[in-house]
XYZ file of C-alpha atoms in Angstrom:
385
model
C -12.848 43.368 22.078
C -16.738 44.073 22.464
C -19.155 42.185 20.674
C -20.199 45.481 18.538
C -16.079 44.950 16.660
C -15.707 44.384 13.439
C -13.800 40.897 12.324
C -12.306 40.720 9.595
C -9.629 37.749 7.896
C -7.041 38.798 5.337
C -5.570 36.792 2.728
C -3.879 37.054 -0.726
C -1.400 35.315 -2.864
C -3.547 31.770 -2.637
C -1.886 30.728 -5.821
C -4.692 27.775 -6.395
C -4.064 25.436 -9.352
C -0.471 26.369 -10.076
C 1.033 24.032 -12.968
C 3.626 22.253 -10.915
C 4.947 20.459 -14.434
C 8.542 19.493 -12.562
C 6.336 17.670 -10.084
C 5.176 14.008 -12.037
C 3.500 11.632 -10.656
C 3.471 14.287 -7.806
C 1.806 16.716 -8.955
C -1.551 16.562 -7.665
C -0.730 16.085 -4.170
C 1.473 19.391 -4.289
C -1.868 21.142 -6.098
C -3.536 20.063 -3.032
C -1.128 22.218 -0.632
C -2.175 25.512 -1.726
C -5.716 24.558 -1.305
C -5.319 23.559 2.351
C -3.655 26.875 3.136
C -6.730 29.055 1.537
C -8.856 26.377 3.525
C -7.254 27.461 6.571
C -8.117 30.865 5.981
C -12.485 29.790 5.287
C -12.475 28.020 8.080
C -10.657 30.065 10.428
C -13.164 33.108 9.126
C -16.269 31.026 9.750
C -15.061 29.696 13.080
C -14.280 33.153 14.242
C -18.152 34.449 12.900
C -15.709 36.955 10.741
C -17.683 39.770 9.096
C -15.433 40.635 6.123
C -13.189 38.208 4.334
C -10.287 39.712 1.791
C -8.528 38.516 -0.955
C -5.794 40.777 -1.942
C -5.241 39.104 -5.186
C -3.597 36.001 -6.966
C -6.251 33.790 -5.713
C -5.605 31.606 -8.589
C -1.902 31.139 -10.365
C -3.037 31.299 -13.980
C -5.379 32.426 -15.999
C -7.255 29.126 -16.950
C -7.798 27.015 -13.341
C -9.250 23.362 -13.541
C -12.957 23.161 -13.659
C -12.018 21.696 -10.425
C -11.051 24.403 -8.866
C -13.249 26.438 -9.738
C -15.826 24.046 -8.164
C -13.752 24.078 -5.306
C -13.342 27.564 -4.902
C -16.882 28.066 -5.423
C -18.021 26.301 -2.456
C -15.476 27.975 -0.242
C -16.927 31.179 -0.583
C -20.424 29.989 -0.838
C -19.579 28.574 2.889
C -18.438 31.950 3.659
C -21.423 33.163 2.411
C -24.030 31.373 4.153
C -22.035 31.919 7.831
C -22.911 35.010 6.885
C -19.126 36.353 6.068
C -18.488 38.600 3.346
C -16.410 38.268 0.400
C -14.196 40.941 -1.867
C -11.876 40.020 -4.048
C -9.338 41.730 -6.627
C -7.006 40.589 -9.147
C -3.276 39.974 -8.831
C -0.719 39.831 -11.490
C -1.422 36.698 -12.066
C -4.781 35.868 -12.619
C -5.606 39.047 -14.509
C -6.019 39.109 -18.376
C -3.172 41.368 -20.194
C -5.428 41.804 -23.058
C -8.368 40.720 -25.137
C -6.556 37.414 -26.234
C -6.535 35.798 -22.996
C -10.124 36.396 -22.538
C -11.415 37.399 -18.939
C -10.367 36.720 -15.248
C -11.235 33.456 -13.692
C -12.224 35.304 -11.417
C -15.296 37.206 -12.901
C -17.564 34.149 -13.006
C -17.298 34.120 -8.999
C -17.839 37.719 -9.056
C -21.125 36.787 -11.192
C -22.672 34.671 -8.211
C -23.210 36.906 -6.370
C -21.168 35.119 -3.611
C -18.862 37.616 -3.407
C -17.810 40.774 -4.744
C -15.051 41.188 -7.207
C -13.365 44.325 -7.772
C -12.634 43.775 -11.616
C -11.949 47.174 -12.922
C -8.377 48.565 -11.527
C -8.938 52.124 -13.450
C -12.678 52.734 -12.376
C -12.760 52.095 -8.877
C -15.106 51.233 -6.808
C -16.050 51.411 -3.243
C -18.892 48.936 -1.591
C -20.230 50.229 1.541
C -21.896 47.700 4.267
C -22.659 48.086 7.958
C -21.179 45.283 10.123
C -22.541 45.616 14.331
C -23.644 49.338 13.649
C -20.146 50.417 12.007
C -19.980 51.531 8.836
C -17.726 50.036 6.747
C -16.539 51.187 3.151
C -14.191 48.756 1.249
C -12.234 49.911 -1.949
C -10.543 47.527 -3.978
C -7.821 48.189 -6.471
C -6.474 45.108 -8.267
C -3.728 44.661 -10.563
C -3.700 46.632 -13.896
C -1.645 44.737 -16.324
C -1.420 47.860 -18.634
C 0.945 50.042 -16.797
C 4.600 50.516 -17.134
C 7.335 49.830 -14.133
C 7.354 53.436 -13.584
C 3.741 54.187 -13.722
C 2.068 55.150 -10.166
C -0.923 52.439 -9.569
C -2.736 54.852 -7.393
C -2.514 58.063 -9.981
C -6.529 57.452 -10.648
C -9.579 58.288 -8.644
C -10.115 56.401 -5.097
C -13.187 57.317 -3.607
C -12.740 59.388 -0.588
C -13.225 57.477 2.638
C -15.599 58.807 5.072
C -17.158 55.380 7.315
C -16.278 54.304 10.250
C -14.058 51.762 9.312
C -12.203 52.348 6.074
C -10.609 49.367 3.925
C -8.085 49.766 0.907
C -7.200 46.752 -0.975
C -4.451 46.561 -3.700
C -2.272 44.097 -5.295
C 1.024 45.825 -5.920
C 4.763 45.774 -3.763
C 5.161 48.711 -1.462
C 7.910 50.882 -1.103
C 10.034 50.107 2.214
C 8.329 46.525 2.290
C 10.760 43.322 1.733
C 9.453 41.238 -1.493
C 10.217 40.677 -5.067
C 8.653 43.278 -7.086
C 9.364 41.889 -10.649
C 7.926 44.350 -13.226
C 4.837 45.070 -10.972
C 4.987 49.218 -10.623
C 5.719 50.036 -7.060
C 3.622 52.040 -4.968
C 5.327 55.052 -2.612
C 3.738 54.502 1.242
C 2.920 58.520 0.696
C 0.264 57.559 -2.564
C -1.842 55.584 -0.191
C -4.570 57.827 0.368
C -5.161 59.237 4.001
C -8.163 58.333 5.414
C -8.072 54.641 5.234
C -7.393 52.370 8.575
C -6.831 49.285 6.667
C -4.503 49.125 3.446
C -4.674 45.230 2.833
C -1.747 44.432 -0.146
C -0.785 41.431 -1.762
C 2.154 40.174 -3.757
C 4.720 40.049 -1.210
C 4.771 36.639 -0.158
C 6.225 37.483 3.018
C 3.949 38.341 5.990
C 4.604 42.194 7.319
C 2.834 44.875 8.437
C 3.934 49.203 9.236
C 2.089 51.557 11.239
C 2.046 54.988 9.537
C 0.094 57.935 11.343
C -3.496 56.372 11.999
C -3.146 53.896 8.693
C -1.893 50.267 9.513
C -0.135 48.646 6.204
C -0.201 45.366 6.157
C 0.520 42.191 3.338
C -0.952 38.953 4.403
C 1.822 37.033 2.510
C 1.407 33.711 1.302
C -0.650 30.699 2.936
C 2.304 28.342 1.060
C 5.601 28.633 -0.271
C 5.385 29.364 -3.867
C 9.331 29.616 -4.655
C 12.824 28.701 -2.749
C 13.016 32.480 -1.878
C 10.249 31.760 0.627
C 12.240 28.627 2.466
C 12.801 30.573 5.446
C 8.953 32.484 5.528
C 6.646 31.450 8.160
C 3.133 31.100 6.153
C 0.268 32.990 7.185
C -3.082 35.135 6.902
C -4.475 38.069 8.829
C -7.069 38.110 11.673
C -7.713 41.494 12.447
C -10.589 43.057 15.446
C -11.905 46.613 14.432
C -13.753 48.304 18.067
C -13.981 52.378 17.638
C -10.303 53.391 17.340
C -9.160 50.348 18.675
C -7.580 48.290 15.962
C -5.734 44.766 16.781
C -3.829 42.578 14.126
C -2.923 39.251 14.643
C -0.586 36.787 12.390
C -1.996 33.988 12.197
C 0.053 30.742 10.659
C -0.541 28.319 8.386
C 1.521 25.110 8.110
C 3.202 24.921 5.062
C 5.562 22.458 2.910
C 8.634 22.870 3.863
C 11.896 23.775 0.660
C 15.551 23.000 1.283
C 17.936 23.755 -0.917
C 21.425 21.701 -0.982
C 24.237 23.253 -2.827
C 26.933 20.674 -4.101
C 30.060 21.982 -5.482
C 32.041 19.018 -8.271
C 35.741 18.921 -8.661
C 37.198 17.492 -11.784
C 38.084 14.522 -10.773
C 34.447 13.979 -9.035
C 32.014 11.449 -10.123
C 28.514 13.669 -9.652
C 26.229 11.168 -8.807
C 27.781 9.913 -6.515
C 28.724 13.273 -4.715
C 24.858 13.800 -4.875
C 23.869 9.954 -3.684
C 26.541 10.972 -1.049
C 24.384 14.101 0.116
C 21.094 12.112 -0.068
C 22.154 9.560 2.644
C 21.405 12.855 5.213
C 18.502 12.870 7.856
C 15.847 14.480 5.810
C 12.192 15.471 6.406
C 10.081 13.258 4.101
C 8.020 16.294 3.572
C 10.405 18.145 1.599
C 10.798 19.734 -1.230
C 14.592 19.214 -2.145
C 16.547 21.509 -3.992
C 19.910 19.963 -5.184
C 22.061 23.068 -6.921
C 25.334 20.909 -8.814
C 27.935 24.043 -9.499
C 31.518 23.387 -9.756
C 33.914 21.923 -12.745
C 32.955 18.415 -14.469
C 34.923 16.989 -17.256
C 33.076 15.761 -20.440
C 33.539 12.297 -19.449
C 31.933 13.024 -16.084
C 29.185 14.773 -17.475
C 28.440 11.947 -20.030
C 28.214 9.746 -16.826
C 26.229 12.044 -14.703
C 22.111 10.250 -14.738
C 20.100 12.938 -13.009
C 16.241 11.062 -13.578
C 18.647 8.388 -11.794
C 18.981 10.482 -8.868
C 15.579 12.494 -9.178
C 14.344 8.767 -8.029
C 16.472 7.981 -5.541
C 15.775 11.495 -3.662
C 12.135 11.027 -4.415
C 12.394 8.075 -2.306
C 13.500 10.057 0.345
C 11.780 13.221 0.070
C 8.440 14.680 -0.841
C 10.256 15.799 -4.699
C 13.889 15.823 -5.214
C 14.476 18.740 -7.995
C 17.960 19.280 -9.924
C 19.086 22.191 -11.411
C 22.835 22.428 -12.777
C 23.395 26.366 -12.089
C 27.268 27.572 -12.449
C 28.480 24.068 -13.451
C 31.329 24.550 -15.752
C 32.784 21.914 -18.299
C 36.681 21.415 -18.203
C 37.712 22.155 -21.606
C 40.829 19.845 -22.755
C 44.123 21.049 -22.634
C 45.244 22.882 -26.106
C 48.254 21.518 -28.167
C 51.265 23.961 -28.203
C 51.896 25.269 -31.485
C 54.802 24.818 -32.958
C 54.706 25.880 -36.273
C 55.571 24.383 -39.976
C 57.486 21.164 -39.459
C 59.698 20.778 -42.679
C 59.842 16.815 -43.476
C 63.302 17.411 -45.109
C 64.841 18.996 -42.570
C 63.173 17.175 -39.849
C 65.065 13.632 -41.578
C 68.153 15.929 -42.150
C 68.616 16.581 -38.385
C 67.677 12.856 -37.385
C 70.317 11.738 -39.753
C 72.996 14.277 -38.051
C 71.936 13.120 -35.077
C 72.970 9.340 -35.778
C 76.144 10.724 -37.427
C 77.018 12.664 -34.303
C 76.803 9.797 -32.188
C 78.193 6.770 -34.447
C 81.077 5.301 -32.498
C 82.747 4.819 -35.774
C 84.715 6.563 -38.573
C 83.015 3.144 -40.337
C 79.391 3.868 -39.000
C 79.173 7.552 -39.606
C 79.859 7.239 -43.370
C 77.433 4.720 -43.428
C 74.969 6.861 -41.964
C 76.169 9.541 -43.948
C 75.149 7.329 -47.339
C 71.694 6.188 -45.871
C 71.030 10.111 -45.250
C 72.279 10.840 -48.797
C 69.626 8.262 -50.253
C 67.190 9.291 -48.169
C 66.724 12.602 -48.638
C 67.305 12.241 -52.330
C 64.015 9.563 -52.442
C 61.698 13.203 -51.157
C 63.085 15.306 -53.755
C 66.807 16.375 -52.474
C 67.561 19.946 -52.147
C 71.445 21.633 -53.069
């Protein structure tokens, strides 16, 4: 590429400050992981004298982020700023307000600083236009709008009509023909994207891909760490992409992330679960991992009374970075019923005992004995003719 391209890094689906409440003691130091991957991304832009720098949304995982982060997050961009990179950002599904009573997004008080440009309106769109080594460039963000339905079309509003050299789209929805969880989020047709734009950046997949359709290159950034065991398997990354006339090249580039592992442990009756699970523990594993222990199977009540999972949450935790439990599809063994047999008559119960002594007295002497006893008896619970 010439000096006169255009760089630009693309990112999305940060997920700063998540809650991690399952994490204890723990918890900070897996906070800190999603920070190092969106640090990855700042310095990678300012090493590589980037021009633009994108946020597709879900730069934050909640609503309300530490004061801390937002410190943090402030000085990232204002580092960006002063290598002279520049920022846009838009709103994902989860740092966007879904109505008046959960106030504004985090992410409007960056917007404020003028650091970098948020894209806060997802029905009134805008598009900023800047010139980056002689090129034109027009960027157009649409973020998440938390007020449509499943079937709703994100893109049935006005998008300005692209007409620079260098055309970006940014949204924060799942694409039709892309792999990802959508959830609830409406999905967007690849046909809705307008034509006209080189660059549609998206976010909300977590998993890094990228389509070629006509002259417009599609492409989610994915993740820069794994936010759920879905993603155990997804190599974490951002987008580094060179812009030079028609020329457009798009490079993956990865971020080293925490690695998940899930262990599935199926119980038998007869089992005693912990120690199946200490059992499964005593396995090489990376000290850097998040563990996933899955206990399905059959347990009997007096195995489940017995079962200590914070027991075994600390022994993993020895082991591992956090040892997590979850008991999906474990069945208790219900006790076998009692055969029903019906009204048991206590006269006629004593009435056949007796017969049955009779029947088997040795003697003509010992049967009319019985015989008497029976007579007695059964005249002491109120005899019947």
């Amino acid at each position: 590429m010439s000096k006169s391209s255009v760089k630009i890094v693309a990112t999305a689906d940060a997920h700063l400050d998540p809650k991690c409440t399952r994490y204890g003691s723990r918890a900070n130091a897996r906070r800190a992981d999603f920070r190092k991957g969106f640090l990855k991304t700042v310095d990678f832009a300012i090493e590589k004298k980037a021009d633009i720098f994108l946020v597709a949304g879900d730069l934050f995982d909640g609503m309300r982020p530490s004061n801390g982060t937002h410190a943090w997050v402030m000085h990232q961009f204002k580092r960006l700023s002063d290598a002279g990179v520049n920022s846009f950002v838009i709103g994902g599904n989860h740092d966007t307000p879904r109505g008046i009573s959960t106030g504004v997004s985090p992410l409007r008080s960056h917007g404020n600083s003028g650091i970098i440009h948020f894209f806060e309106n997802p029905t009134d769109i805008e598009a900023i236009h800047l010139k980056c080594n002689g090129k034109e460039v027009t960027i157009v963000g649409v973020g998440y709008n938390p007020l449509l339905q499943g079937d709703e079309d994100p893109l049935n509003i006005e998008i300005p009509t692209p007409s620079a050299d260098i055309n970006i789209l940014m949204l924060h929805y799942p694409i039709a023909g892309f792999q990802g969880f959508a959830g609830e989020v409406p999905l967007i047709e690849v046909q809705r994207i307008p034509s006209g734009f080189d660059l549609t950046i998206a976010g909300h997949y977590h998993a890094a891909q990228q389509k070629r359709v006509g002259t417009r290159h599609i492409i989610i950034p994915g993740s820069t760490e794994r936010v759920t065991f879905n993603e155990e398997e997804d190599e974490k990354s951002f987008v580094y992409i060179e812009v030079d006339g028609s020329k457009i090249d798009i490079v993956q580039i990865p971020v080293e992330a925490r690695p998940m592992r899930t262990e599935s442990i199926e119980v038998k009756p007869d089992d005693q679960i912990n120690q199946v699970v200490e059992e499964m523990l005593k396995q090489d594993l990376d000290p850097s991992t998040i563990l996933r222990i899955l206990v399905t199977g059959v347990a009997t009540p007096e195995g489940l009374a017995a079962y200590d999972r914070q027991f075994l949450i600390r022994k993993g935790d020895e082991k591992v970075f956090k040892t997590l439990i979850e008991e999906r599809d474990l069945h208790i063994k219900q006790p076998e019923a009692f055969e029903i047999v019906g009204y048991l008559d206590p006269y006629e119960e004593l009435a056949a005992y007796f017969d049955s002594m009779i029947e088997a007295a040795e003697s003509e002497e010992k049967k009319s004995l019985v015989q008497e006893a029976k007579t007695l008896c059964l005249s002491q619970i109120g005899g019947r003719e």
